XYZ file of C-alpha atoms in Angstrom:
785
model
C 170.820 115.511 65.369
C 172.284 112.006 65.197
C 168.966 110.386 66.033
C 167.314 111.452 62.696
C 167.172 108.671 60.085
C 166.122 110.259 56.756
C 165.162 107.039 54.956
C 162.860 105.851 57.742
C 161.446 109.360 58.107
C 160.501 109.564 54.409
C 159.216 105.983 54.448
C 156.480 107.039 56.861
C 156.104 110.745 55.971
C 155.255 110.342 52.262
C 152.415 107.750 52.686
C 150.989 109.742 55.610
C 151.060 112.911 53.473
C 149.093 111.214 50.670
C 146.586 109.687 53.099
C 146.129 113.016 54.894
C 145.427 114.867 51.641
C 142.901 112.261 50.490
C 141.123 112.316 53.855
C 140.964 116.138 54.049
C 139.922 116.461 50.387
C 137.161 113.883 50.913
C 136.066 115.602 54.107
C 135.630 119.020 52.476
C 133.980 117.468 49.416
C 131.399 115.929 51.745
C 130.962 119.289 53.514
C 130.237 121.130 50.224
C 127.805 118.422 49.139
C 126.115 118.502 52.518
C 125.838 122.304 52.306
C 123.926 121.999 49.006
C 121.672 119.300 50.502
C 121.002 121.496 53.547
C 120.087 124.419 51.269
C 117.762 122.171 49.208
C 116.115 120.734 52.348
C 115.675 124.235 53.768
C 114.086 125.413 50.516
C 111.763 122.371 50.406
C 110.675 122.945 54.026
C 110.119 126.608 53.242
C 107.817 125.701 50.320
C 105.776 123.529 52.694
C 105.419 126.368 55.227
C 104.460 128.846 52.456
C 101.851 126.367 51.199
C 100.390 126.176 54.719
C 100.329 130.001 54.914
C 98.414 130.325 51.609
C 95.995 127.527 52.501
C 95.322 129.074 55.927
C 94.480 132.399 54.234
C 91.836 130.660 52.083
C 90.522 128.728 55.077
C 90.126 131.883 57.207
C 88.452 133.764 54.339
C 85.949 130.900 53.958
C 85.189 131.154 57.679
C 84.935 134.969 57.475
C 82.394 134.942 54.609
C 80.350 132.308 56.499
C 80.405 134.487 59.647
C 79.341 137.600 57.652
C 76.558 135.543 55.998
C 75.418 134.320 59.430
C 75.357 137.865 60.799
C 73.471 139.065 57.696
C 70.827 136.326 58.092
C 70.391 137.271 61.744
C 70.002 141.026 61.271
C 68.986 141.716 57.628
C 67.256 138.638 56.126
C 63.810 139.818 57.251
C 63.999 142.864 54.959
C 63.445 142.688 51.233
C 66.042 145.425 50.995
C 68.482 145.591 53.954
C 68.696 148.767 56.006
C 71.585 150.681 54.439
C 72.684 152.518 57.587
C 72.771 149.347 59.678
C 74.614 147.493 56.897
C 77.197 150.317 56.618
C 77.775 150.197 60.376
C 78.136 146.408 60.262
C 80.646 146.511 57.362
C 82.584 149.381 58.958
C 82.922 147.448 62.225
C 83.979 144.302 60.351
C 86.580 146.148 58.239
C 88.127 147.755 61.310
C 88.518 144.307 62.888
C 90.065 142.761 59.768
C 92.575 145.312 58.469
C 93.658 142.974 55.667
C 90.358 143.591 53.855
C 90.637 145.979 50.900
C 86.867 146.227 50.496
C 83.655 144.803 52.001
C 80.610 145.160 49.736
C 76.943 144.303 49.308
C 75.835 144.149 45.646
C 72.188 143.719 44.668
C 70.899 141.215 42.099
C 71.450 143.722 39.251
C 75.114 144.244 40.062
C 74.725 147.647 41.758
C 76.933 148.373 44.806
C 74.529 149.170 47.639
C 77.111 149.481 50.465
C 80.910 149.525 50.201
C 83.575 150.077 52.874
C 87.129 150.864 51.627
C 90.528 151.430 53.221
C 92.082 154.755 52.436
C 95.807 155.590 52.316
C 96.202 155.660 56.096
C 94.771 152.137 56.457
C 91.509 153.205 58.056
C 88.047 151.840 57.176
C 85.784 154.328 55.424
C 82.271 154.115 53.979
C 82.312 154.994 50.229
C 80.113 157.897 49.187
C 76.898 156.928 47.375
C 77.973 158.888 44.289
C 81.135 156.765 43.910
C 79.290 153.409 44.022
C 79.472 151.494 40.739
C 77.633 148.846 38.788
C 79.664 145.598 38.725
C 77.301 143.510 36.590
C 79.942 143.221 33.848
C 82.691 141.986 36.143
C 83.601 138.290 35.957
C 83.488 137.716 39.688
C 79.886 139.038 39.913
C 78.819 136.875 37.000
C 80.406 133.821 38.629
C 78.804 134.668 41.981
C 75.364 134.766 40.292
C 75.822 131.096 39.389
C 76.352 129.992 43.015
C 73.955 127.622 44.709
C 72.647 128.543 48.142
C 75.475 128.595 50.807
C 78.203 128.030 48.165
C 81.403 130.142 48.351
C 83.210 131.638 45.369
C 86.919 132.571 45.285
C 88.029 134.729 42.353
C 91.423 134.719 40.653
C 94.149 136.830 42.242
C 94.171 139.898 40.004
C 94.611 143.665 40.118
C 91.900 145.925 41.476
C 90.130 148.156 38.926
C 88.308 151.443 39.456
C 86.031 152.748 36.703
C 87.487 150.291 34.197
C 91.153 151.161 34.927
C 93.795 149.238 36.872
C 94.777 150.944 40.120
C 98.320 152.291 40.278
C 100.322 151.359 42.292
C 99.197 147.795 41.721
C 96.707 146.515 44.250
C 96.475 142.690 43.917
C 93.287 141.356 45.487
C 91.378 138.119 45.993
C 87.560 138.298 46.073
C 85.350 136.019 48.158
C 81.632 136.019 47.383
C 78.465 134.435 48.720
C 74.807 134.948 47.787
C 72.377 136.048 50.533
C 68.671 135.346 50.777
C 65.600 136.662 52.553
C 63.791 134.519 55.084
C 61.344 133.368 52.408
C 64.261 132.025 50.327
C 64.516 134.774 47.694
C 67.987 135.826 46.508
C 68.461 139.520 47.193
C 72.193 140.181 46.728
C 75.861 139.159 46.987
C 78.315 139.695 49.849
C 81.872 140.265 48.566
C 85.178 140.622 50.452
C 88.193 142.030 48.627
C 91.243 140.612 50.406
C 94.387 142.753 50.106
C 97.014 140.259 48.804
C 100.073 142.479 49.333
C 99.972 141.468 52.995
C 100.211 137.757 52.108
C 102.791 138.350 49.358
C 104.974 140.279 51.814
C 104.837 137.370 54.302
C 105.706 134.879 51.564
C 108.711 136.959 50.510
C 110.060 137.723 53.999
C 109.084 134.788 56.286
C 112.275 132.868 55.423
C 115.800 134.160 54.910
C 117.319 131.678 52.470
C 120.673 133.074 51.369
C 120.992 131.302 48.023
C 117.325 130.775 47.018
C 114.634 133.118 45.618
C 110.886 132.450 45.820
C 108.283 132.529 43.042
C 104.511 132.082 43.244
C 102.787 131.286 39.958
C 99.277 130.461 38.863
C 98.413 127.022 37.554
C 98.812 128.512 34.061
C 102.430 129.462 34.797
C 102.016 133.246 35.289
C 103.935 135.159 37.990
C 102.185 136.456 41.117
C 105.350 136.834 43.276
C 108.897 136.834 41.896
C 112.323 138.316 42.539
C 111.744 140.714 39.596
C 108.589 142.607 40.661
C 108.162 144.029 37.153
C 107.124 140.567 35.985
C 104.372 140.212 38.601
C 100.904 140.446 36.999
C 102.459 141.124 33.594
C 99.859 138.715 32.177
C 97.121 141.119 33.340
C 98.677 144.398 32.296
C 99.718 143.048 28.851
C 97.993 140.818 26.315
C 101.262 138.905 25.836
C 101.871 135.640 27.695
C 105.553 135.396 26.686
C 106.572 135.349 30.363
C 104.524 132.220 31.134
C 106.682 129.342 32.448
C 105.798 127.040 29.568
C 107.414 129.631 27.252
C 110.396 130.656 29.413
C 111.445 127.113 30.437
C 109.570 124.444 28.504
C 111.612 121.540 29.952
C 110.987 122.663 33.528
C 107.280 123.136 32.751
C 107.019 119.594 31.413
C 108.701 118.275 34.598
C 106.109 120.136 36.723
C 103.220 118.577 34.786
C 104.499 115.086 35.637
C 104.969 115.423 39.418
C 103.195 117.534 42.057
C 106.449 117.895 44.078
C 110.067 117.654 43.015
C 113.169 119.437 41.795
C 114.726 120.264 38.456
C 118.427 121.016 37.845
C 120.070 123.020 35.082
C 123.670 124.150 34.707
C 123.479 127.157 37.042
C 120.145 126.752 38.840
C 118.252 124.155 40.862
C 114.463 124.585 40.967
C 112.426 123.102 43.831
C 108.675 123.161 43.196
C 105.388 122.181 44.810
C 101.842 122.284 43.459
C 99.322 123.671 45.944
C 95.646 122.848 45.513
C 92.974 124.814 47.409
C 89.673 122.937 47.676
C 86.935 122.049 50.145
C 89.247 119.607 51.993
C 92.047 122.120 52.523
C 89.699 124.982 53.535
C 87.601 122.688 55.747
C 84.506 124.196 54.053
C 82.054 121.979 52.214
C 80.537 125.111 50.615
C 83.614 125.726 48.444
C 82.723 123.658 45.370
C 85.532 124.903 43.103
C 89.311 124.551 43.443
C 92.343 126.768 42.855
C 95.923 125.723 42.091
C 99.258 127.478 42.557
C 102.898 126.680 41.792
C 105.378 127.403 44.632
C 108.965 127.527 43.331
C 112.377 128.119 44.927
C 115.235 128.942 42.553
C 118.699 128.083 44.025
C 121.605 129.938 42.398
C 124.502 127.462 42.123
C 126.975 130.184 41.079
C 126.441 131.987 44.391
C 126.931 128.735 46.321
C 130.137 127.857 44.481
C 131.445 131.399 45.012
C 130.786 131.140 48.753
C 132.701 127.864 49.059
C 136.153 129.325 48.337
C 136.638 129.599 52.109
C 136.567 125.754 52.286
C 139.561 125.626 49.910
C 141.467 127.884 52.335
C 140.404 125.652 55.253
C 141.387 122.512 53.330
C 144.942 123.627 52.506
C 145.465 125.217 55.936
C 144.379 121.974 57.621
C 146.572 119.934 55.279
C 149.684 122.046 56.005
C 149.079 122.084 59.797
C 148.574 118.315 59.922
C 151.708 117.726 57.802
C 153.750 119.811 60.235
C 152.289 117.869 63.171
C 153.035 114.545 61.443
C 156.629 115.645 60.851
C 157.064 116.650 64.498
C 155.481 113.388 65.687
C 157.780 111.283 63.480
C 160.813 113.251 64.672
C 159.617 112.863 68.257
C 159.194 109.108 67.808
C 162.747 108.807 66.441
C 164.069 110.909 69.314
C 162.314 108.831 71.987
C 163.323 105.584 70.263
C 166.909 106.763 70.472
C 166.451 107.753 74.105
C 164.781 104.418 74.947
C 167.621 102.571 73.239
C 170.112 104.343 75.501
C 168.000 103.660 78.602
C 167.553 100.032 77.572
C 171.296 99.472 77.806
C 171.200 100.708 81.401
C 168.163 98.596 82.268
C 169.710 95.423 80.909
C 172.495 95.721 83.488
C 169.925 95.757 86.323
C 167.659 93.059 84.870
C 169.264 90.112 86.694
C 169.131 91.919 90.021
C 165.460 92.822 89.499
C 164.674 89.265 88.391
C 166.254 87.928 91.573
C 164.278 90.397 93.681
C 161.088 89.448 91.844
C 161.666 85.723 92.525
C 162.361 86.462 96.175
C 159.185 88.522 96.485
C 157.111 85.849 94.768
C 158.533 83.192 97.092
C 157.757 85.346 100.138
C 154.274 86.032 98.797
C 153.628 82.304 98.317
C 154.712 81.653 101.896
C 152.391 84.365 103.193
C 149.525 83.084 101.043
C 150.078 79.609 102.507
C 149.913 81.177 105.955
C 146.701 82.928 104.915
C 145.175 79.622 103.798
C 146.176 78.093 107.139
C 144.586 81.070 108.885
C 141.398 80.528 106.906
C 141.382 76.880 108.003
C 141.756 77.999 111.622
C 138.952 80.496 111.160
C 136.731 77.780 109.646
C 137.715 75.438 112.488
C 136.314 77.901 115.050
C 132.866 77.594 113.499
C 133.001 73.897 112.685
C 134.200 73.005 116.184
C 131.975 75.457 118.006
C 130.472 74.370 121.289
C 126.935 74.446 119.788
C 125.412 72.510 116.894
C 124.776 74.491 113.701
C 122.777 73.372 110.650
C 121.470 74.903 107.428
C 117.927 73.786 106.588
C 116.098 74.194 103.276
C 112.467 75.327 102.968
C 111.302 71.693 103.147
C 112.985 71.275 106.549
C 115.906 69.093 105.335
C 119.402 69.721 106.787
C 121.672 70.540 103.824
C 124.784 71.225 105.929
C 125.493 70.297 109.548
C 128.554 70.938 111.693
C 130.421 68.235 113.608
C 128.991 69.177 117.025
C 125.368 68.544 116.012
C 126.297 65.306 114.210
C 128.032 64.046 117.397
C 125.052 65.032 119.575
C 122.365 63.388 117.386
C 124.485 60.389 116.338
C 123.424 60.526 112.676
C 125.942 60.925 109.862
C 125.747 63.993 107.615
C 124.489 61.827 104.712
C 121.727 60.366 106.921
C 120.635 63.831 108.077
C 120.383 65.036 104.455
C 117.774 62.306 103.806
C 115.672 63.386 106.835
C 113.665 66.422 107.891
C 113.927 67.973 111.328
C 110.501 66.410 112.076
C 112.125 62.953 111.922
C 114.407 63.612 114.911
C 112.112 65.941 116.893
C 110.213 64.583 119.883
C 106.499 64.177 118.919
C 105.357 66.253 121.916
C 107.446 69.249 120.726
C 106.888 68.887 116.960
C 103.646 70.868 116.601
C 105.052 74.039 118.245
C 108.253 73.812 116.174
C 106.319 73.362 112.892
C 104.018 76.346 113.595
C 106.990 78.645 114.267
C 108.918 77.228 111.255
C 106.000 77.985 108.885
C 105.658 81.495 110.306
C 109.383 82.014 109.708
C 109.419 80.920 106.031
C 106.228 82.957 105.430
C 108.185 85.984 106.765
C 105.654 86.599 109.553
C 108.583 86.489 112.011
C 112.330 86.986 111.471
C 113.544 84.409 114.035
C 112.421 82.284 116.973
C 113.912 80.508 120.034
C 112.472 77.446 121.752
C 113.544 74.610 124.021
C 112.696 71.201 122.502
C 113.605 67.545 122.736
C 115.534 65.605 120.092
C 115.471 61.858 119.438
C 119.020 60.619 118.815
C 119.929 57.712 116.543
C 120.264 55.418 119.591
C 116.626 56.369 120.570
C 117.850 58.412 123.556
C 116.212 61.804 124.136
C 118.137 65.014 124.713
C 117.055 68.599 125.379
C 118.227 71.427 123.076
C 117.978 75.233 123.134
C 117.116 76.003 119.459
C 117.610 79.455 117.865
C 116.331 79.716 114.273
C 116.805 82.613 111.836
C 116.783 83.289 108.075
C 119.791 83.379 105.741
C 118.894 85.917 102.995
C 120.569 87.013 99.765
C 120.997 90.592 98.506
C 117.489 90.495 97.001
C 116.086 89.677 100.464
C 115.140 86.159 99.323
C 115.510 83.116 101.592
C 118.602 80.973 100.853
C 118.438 78.686 103.900
C 117.236 78.616 107.478
C 119.975 78.686 110.142
C 119.453 76.526 113.208
C 121.743 76.786 116.238
C 121.295 74.082 118.913
C 122.826 74.064 122.415
C 122.663 70.805 124.359
C 120.857 71.733 127.594
C 120.130 68.192 128.776
C 122.326 68.633 131.863
C 120.686 71.972 132.595
C 117.253 70.389 132.281
C 118.389 67.558 134.607
C 119.647 70.148 137.057
C 116.356 72.024 136.821
C 114.460 68.780 137.420
C 116.673 67.972 140.433
C 116.209 71.504 141.735
C 112.443 71.117 141.374
C 112.634 67.842 143.343
C 114.780 69.513 146.000
C 112.228 72.308 146.290
C 109.505 69.693 146.816
C 111.633 67.971 149.519
C 112.377 71.265 151.245
C 108.681 72.131 151.096
C 107.901 68.758 152.687
C 110.527 69.267 155.396
C 109.184 72.715 156.139
C 105.724 71.260 156.405
C 106.971 68.442 158.680
C 108.861 70.892 160.864
C 105.769 73.046 161.272
C 103.453 70.219 162.188
C 105.837 67.899 164.054
C 105.672 68.339 167.823
C 107.481 65.976 170.205
C 106.550 67.279 173.675
C 107.173 64.047 175.660
C 108.525 60.582 175.307
C 106.348 58.806 177.878
C 106.426 55.511 176.085
C 109.075 53.735 174.120
C 107.001 53.468 170.990
C 106.742 57.241 170.617
C 110.485 57.592 171.191
C 111.291 55.032 168.549
C 108.935 56.706 166.118
C 110.603 60.068 166.772
C 114.068 58.595 166.314
C 113.098 57.059 162.984
C 111.628 60.354 161.815
C 114.792 62.230 162.794
C 116.894 59.740 160.839
C 114.603 60.196 157.840
C 114.988 63.994 158.056
C 118.780 63.692 158.375
C 118.897 61.459 155.268
C 116.761 63.878 153.257
C 118.961 66.794 154.372
C 122.062 64.903 153.269
C 120.423 64.270 149.860
C 119.645 67.968 149.553
C 123.238 68.920 150.341
C 124.575 66.408 147.780
C 122.177 67.719 145.109
C 123.175 71.336 145.769
C 126.843 70.357 145.641
C 126.322 68.623 142.252
C 124.479 71.701 140.971
C 127.296 74.009 142.067
C 129.870 71.743 140.393
C 127.800 71.775 137.163
C 127.561 75.599 137.138
C 131.309 75.910 137.907
C 132.084 73.498 135.053
C 129.890 75.493 132.617
C 131.517 78.787 133.647
C 134.980 77.225 133.201
C 134.063 76.015 129.692
C 132.761 79.460 128.689
C 135.989 81.056 129.951
C 138.080 78.555 127.988
C 136.000 79.236 124.846
C 136.492 83.018 125.160
C 140.239 82.560 125.751
C 140.422 80.273 122.719
C 138.594 82.869 120.567
C 141.059 85.606 121.597
C 144.074 83.362 120.986
C 142.784 82.346 117.549
C 141.992 85.983 116.686
C 145.594 86.895 117.517
C 146.827 83.997 115.324
C 144.487 85.192 112.543
C 145.451 88.864 112.721
C 149.223 88.326 112.872
C 149.672 86.810 109.348
C 147.047 89.209 107.996
C 149.104 92.202 109.151
C 152.298 90.631 107.746
C 150.753 90.101 104.301
C 149.222 93.580 104.362
C 152.612 95.165 105.197
C 154.462 93.102 102.586
C 152.023 93.988 99.777
C 152.174 97.679 100.659
C 155.980 97.528 100.588
C 155.912 95.840 97.141
C 153.547 98.454 95.696
C 155.518 101.380 97.113
C 158.922 100.047 95.976
C 160.383 102.551 93.397
C 161.725 99.725 91.210
C 158.431 97.794 91.275
C 158.206 95.691 88.082
C 154.791 94.115 88.701
C 152.428 94.267 85.719
C 149.207 96.240 85.807
C 147.266 92.989 86.244
C 149.503 91.917 89.163
C 149.007 95.312 90.822
C 145.252 94.870 90.417
C 145.401 91.443 92.105
C 147.567 92.877 94.892
C 144.974 95.608 95.495
C 142.185 92.987 95.648
C 144.218 91.028 98.242
C 144.627 94.200 100.340
C 140.897 94.910 100.222
C 140.049 91.333 101.286
C 142.641 91.482 104.096
C 141.002 94.668 105.409
C 137.576 93.047 105.252
C 138.814 89.881 107.072
C 140.428 91.917 109.855
C 137.238 93.955 110.211
C 135.218 90.724 110.358
C 137.462 89.181 113.057
C 137.372 92.394 115.125
C 133.580 92.555 114.779
C 133.087 88.921 115.822
C 135.278 89.397 118.926
C 133.388 92.574 119.808
C 130.083 90.735 119.342
C 131.169 87.804 121.529
C 132.432 90.035 124.369
C 129.239 92.073 124.826
C 127.644 89.736 127.393
C 130.837 89.380 129.477
C 129.575 89.662 133.068
C 133.031 90.749 134.289
C 132.636 94.144 132.602
C 131.870 96.681 135.323
C 128.789 98.938 135.344
C 128.926 102.632 136.333
C 127.413 106.034 135.568
C 127.979 107.295 131.971
C 127.397 110.859 130.719
C 125.976 110.095 127.235
C 126.374 113.744 126.100
C 130.129 113.662 126.819
C 130.403 110.153 125.312
C 128.779 111.197 121.968
C 130.971 114.298 121.733
C 134.032 112.137 122.358
C 132.953 109.744 119.552
C 132.418 112.612 117.054
C 135.953 113.913 117.770
C 137.506 110.467 117.213
C 135.770 109.316 113.999
C 136.272 110.839 110.546
C 133.368 113.224 109.804
C 133.351 114.989 106.356
C 133.188 118.775 106.534
C 130.007 118.740 104.456
C 128.111 116.778 107.188
C 126.683 118.569 110.263
C 126.162 116.588 113.494
C 123.708 118.095 116.008
C 123.886 116.676 119.564
C 121.046 117.201 122.038
C 122.313 119.057 125.133
C 119.863 117.054 127.314
C 121.433 113.633 126.718
C 121.190 111.973 130.167
C 123.489 110.168 132.584
C 122.756 106.413 132.548
C 124.072 103.344 134.357
C 126.030 100.874 132.187
C 129.384 99.876 130.738
C 131.089 102.589 128.621
C 132.542 100.072 126.133
C 129.071 98.670 125.336
C 127.261 102.039 125.120
C 130.109 103.522 122.995
C 129.650 100.741 120.406
C 125.926 101.604 120.123
C 126.393 105.325 119.401
C 129.570 104.867 117.317
C 128.032 102.259 114.971
C 124.799 104.249 114.475
C 126.646 107.549 113.770
C 129.077 105.854 111.348
C 126.147 104.203 109.547
C 124.464 107.620 109.242
C 127.643 109.155 107.750
C 127.876 106.323 105.175
C 124.235 106.898 104.122
C 125.001 110.219 102.412
C 125.421 110.148 98.645
C 125.117 113.927 98.180
C 127.666 116.561 99.132
C 125.902 117.795 102.287
C 123.994 116.129 105.098
C 122.717 116.490 108.664
C 122.764 114.014 111.573
C 120.826 114.508 114.845
C 121.460 112.628 118.119
C 118.691 113.167 120.670
C 116.601 111.657 123.460
C 113.033 111.603 124.778
C 112.329 110.883 128.449
C 109.773 108.166 129.290
C 108.555 107.129 132.783
C 110.834 104.055 133.094
C 113.374 104.456 130.314
C 115.164 106.851 127.918
C 114.223 106.737 124.211
C 117.330 107.745 122.204
C 117.390 108.389 118.436
C 120.031 108.912 115.717
C 118.489 110.646 112.681
C 119.918 111.460 109.243
C 118.613 112.841 105.929
C 120.602 110.388 103.789
C 119.559 107.915 101.100
C 117.171 105.941 103.364
C 116.420 102.193 103.648
C 113.652 100.224 101.969
C 111.131 98.751 104.421
C 111.841 95.184 103.273
C 115.370 95.473 104.777
C 114.252 96.697 108.276
C 114.685 93.229 109.851
C 117.641 92.102 107.758
C 119.973 94.948 108.806
C 120.034 93.781 112.453
C 121.030 90.215 111.551
C 124.620 89.000 111.878
C 126.744 89.227 108.669
C 123.885 90.880 106.747
C 124.404 94.063 104.700
C 122.051 95.682 102.150
C 124.901 97.441 100.310
C 127.075 95.856 97.606
C 130.259 97.101 99.234
C 132.845 94.358 99.724
C 134.352 96.181 102.699
C 131.308 95.953 104.984
C 131.213 93.064 107.461
C 127.514 93.286 108.367
C 128.264 93.112 112.122
C 127.838 96.728 113.316
C 124.049 96.792 113.758
C 124.109 93.223 115.159
C 126.409 94.518 117.938
C 124.059 97.453 118.552
C 121.049 95.131 118.826
C 122.887 92.742 121.188
C 123.958 95.601 123.519
C 120.412 97.024 123.648
C 118.909 93.581 124.396
C 121.638 93.029 127.035
C 120.174 96.033 128.892
C 116.581 94.786 128.327
C 115.932 97.600 125.830
C 114.356 97.707 122.375
C 115.681 98.976 119.007
C 113.791 99.733 115.791
C 114.176 101.790 112.608
C 111.976 104.203 110.656
C 113.072 105.216 107.163
C 111.903 106.575 103.817
C 113.966 106.157 100.641
C 115.689 109.390 99.479
C 114.485 111.252 102.626
C 116.411 109.730 105.536
C 116.562 107.203 108.372
C 115.985 107.317 112.154
C 117.206 104.569 114.530
C 115.368 104.486 117.890
C 116.536 102.532 120.960
C 115.598 102.464 124.635
C 117.764 102.127 127.754
C 116.394 101.844 131.296
C 116.820 104.712 133.741
C 117.986 102.069 136.236
C 119.845 99.075 134.761
C 117.697 95.933 134.561
C 120.777 93.732 134.029
C-alpha cells in the first residue's frame, strides 16, 4: 500500500483519539448525572402525588361525616334517643357503599356504643351484636370529640384498632372521624364516628409508583413510622414504649434539615433523602368545620449503591463506542489518503486537457455573449412593436396624470412626454365629453367596473380637435391592488368624418327620393316651365355626382384601413419569427452546454443557465400567446360546423393529463357553427387551467353543456384549489396571473374571453377556495358573427 503515509496518519489519528475519548467520556458522565436527576425528579413528583392522595382522603372523609350528620339531622334529630333499628339500617347501608370503612358507630353522651356496624373477614358489612358493644368513654378520641363545638369535625391520630383493651392482630391501622349530633332543640345527644381502614390508603401509597431505586416512608410529625420498607417498624411507637426508632434518634442531622425546610433533599454517602411536609387543615380539606390540623412527613430514600451498580452497562457502552469510532476514524483517514493518491494521479491527466477545455470554455463564452447580444436586440424589437403600435397607449395614475405615454399618442396630441406628465387627462379632453369620462374613471378606480370603452374628443396642443376610441382598464399587482390605469386610444377622426359624410349623403339621398316622388313634369307648354325643369335636372345630376364622389372616397378610406391592418398583421408575424429564431438558438446552445460530458461550468453558472432557459421558455410562450390573441378576430378564418364532443376528446388525447386526474366529457356536447381553431383554444385553455389547479394527488374535471332557447351554455368544472372572488375579473385580463409561477404568461384566459366575445357570447366563473372552480361560457346556436 504505497499510498499510506505513517507520519501523516499518526499526526491526525492520535489527536482524534484523545478528542474522541474526552467527548465519549463526557457524554456518558452527563448521562449518569442525568439519570440521577431523573430519579430525583421522579421521586419528588411521586411525593407530590402521594401528598394529594392523602389530602384527598381527609377531604372525602370530612365530606362523608358531614353527609352522615345531615342524614342524621333529617331522620333522627326529632328523637331524644334515635330509633336503633332505623339507625342500624342507615349505618349498614352506608358501610356497604363505602367499603373502606372499618366501623361506623353512634356513641351516646356517656361513651356507650349504641349502634356499631363492622366489616368481617370477608369484607361484608355486619351489625355488631348488642352484647359485644363497649363503653368508649376512656378512649382519647371520644374525650376529644366531647370537646367539639357544634358542627366541628375531629380527626384522630392514625393508630391501631383495639378491642377490649387489646391491639388487634394482625395490625389494623385506622383513622377516626367524629362529629357531635344534636336534637332539634339543640341538645347534644351523641357522637357519630367513622373508623377508616388505613391499610387501603397505605397499599396505594406503596404501590402507586414503581420507582426502581427509591423506597417510600410515611412518618408522623413526631418522626414515627406509619409506612416503611421494613413493615416491622410500622407502628412500633404504639406497640412499644420505646421511641428509639423515631427519626430524630435514627438520623439527627436529617431531622434537623427537615425542621428547617418544608420541602427539600438531604444527601449522605450512600443515600439521598427527598422529603416533603404535608399539612392537613381546613384549607386543604375544604371544610371550615375542621378546626385542628395534622402533619405528616413524606420521604423517598434513594439507594445510591443500587444506582452505581446499575451503571456498569454505561462503561461497556463507553468503551465499545470508543473502539468503534477509533476504527471508523482509522478507515476514514486511510480512505482520505487513498483518494488523495487517486486524485493526484487523475490530476496529472486533467492537467493535459486543461488548455483544450479552457479554449472550449472561451469559445462557448464568446458564443454565449453573441447570442445574448442577439437576445437584447430581440428584446428591443419586441419593445419596438409596442412603442410603435398603431394606437396610442398611456399609463395613468389615480389622479389622472399620464406617467408614461408611447410615441403614437404623443404624435397625435402634439404634447411632449414631459408636458403630458404635468397635465391630467381632463386638460386635453373636450369639455363636452369630460363629464362622462370622469364618471366612468371614478367608477373604475373605485372597482365598481373593471374596464370601459368610449368615443371622445381630444384637444391637441395646436387647439385642433380629434376623435379617439378610448379603452381603459386596470393594471393590478399580485395583491390585486391598482398600480396604474391603462388607456389605449385609436384615432378615429377619419372614421368620424366618414360617418358624418355618410350621414350627409343619407340626407341628400332622402331629399332626392322625396323630390323624385313629388316631382311631376307632365308637359312643357311654356318655356318657363321647361327652363325650371332643366335647372332642376342639372341640380339632381350635380347632387348625384357628389354622392358618387363621397361613396368613392369612403370606399378608398375603408380599403386603406384594411390594407394597414393587413400590413400590421404581416409585420407582427415577421417580428415574431425574428424573435423566435434567436430564442431557439440560445435555448439549443444552452442545452448543449449543460449536456456536454466535459462541462466545466460552476454550480452558480449552471444555475444562471437554467434561469436563462426558463425565461426563454416564458418569452416564447408570451410571443405565441400574443400572436394567437391578435389572430382571433381575423375575418378570413372560415366558419363551419364543429362537433364539440369530438373536438374535446381530441384535445384530451393531445395534452398531457396526469393519470391521477379523471376527465368526464358530456356525451350530449352539441354541433355548433364556428371556426375550429378559435373554439379549440377555448376548450384547451380551460381544461389545461383545470389540470394546473390540482395540488393533491387526485382530481376530477367535468366538461358539459346546458341547452338554452337561443344559445348553448357550456361549463368546465374541477374540484381543485379554487380561486378567491377578488380575482374573478383579474384572471380574464391580458398578462394577468394570480399564481407566482414565472412560467405563466397570463394570456390563456384573455384568449378565451376574446373568442367568446367574438361570437357574441358571455363568460363568467364561479369558484370556492379549496372546493373547486367552474367556468361557464355561452355560444349561439346560430353564429351571430
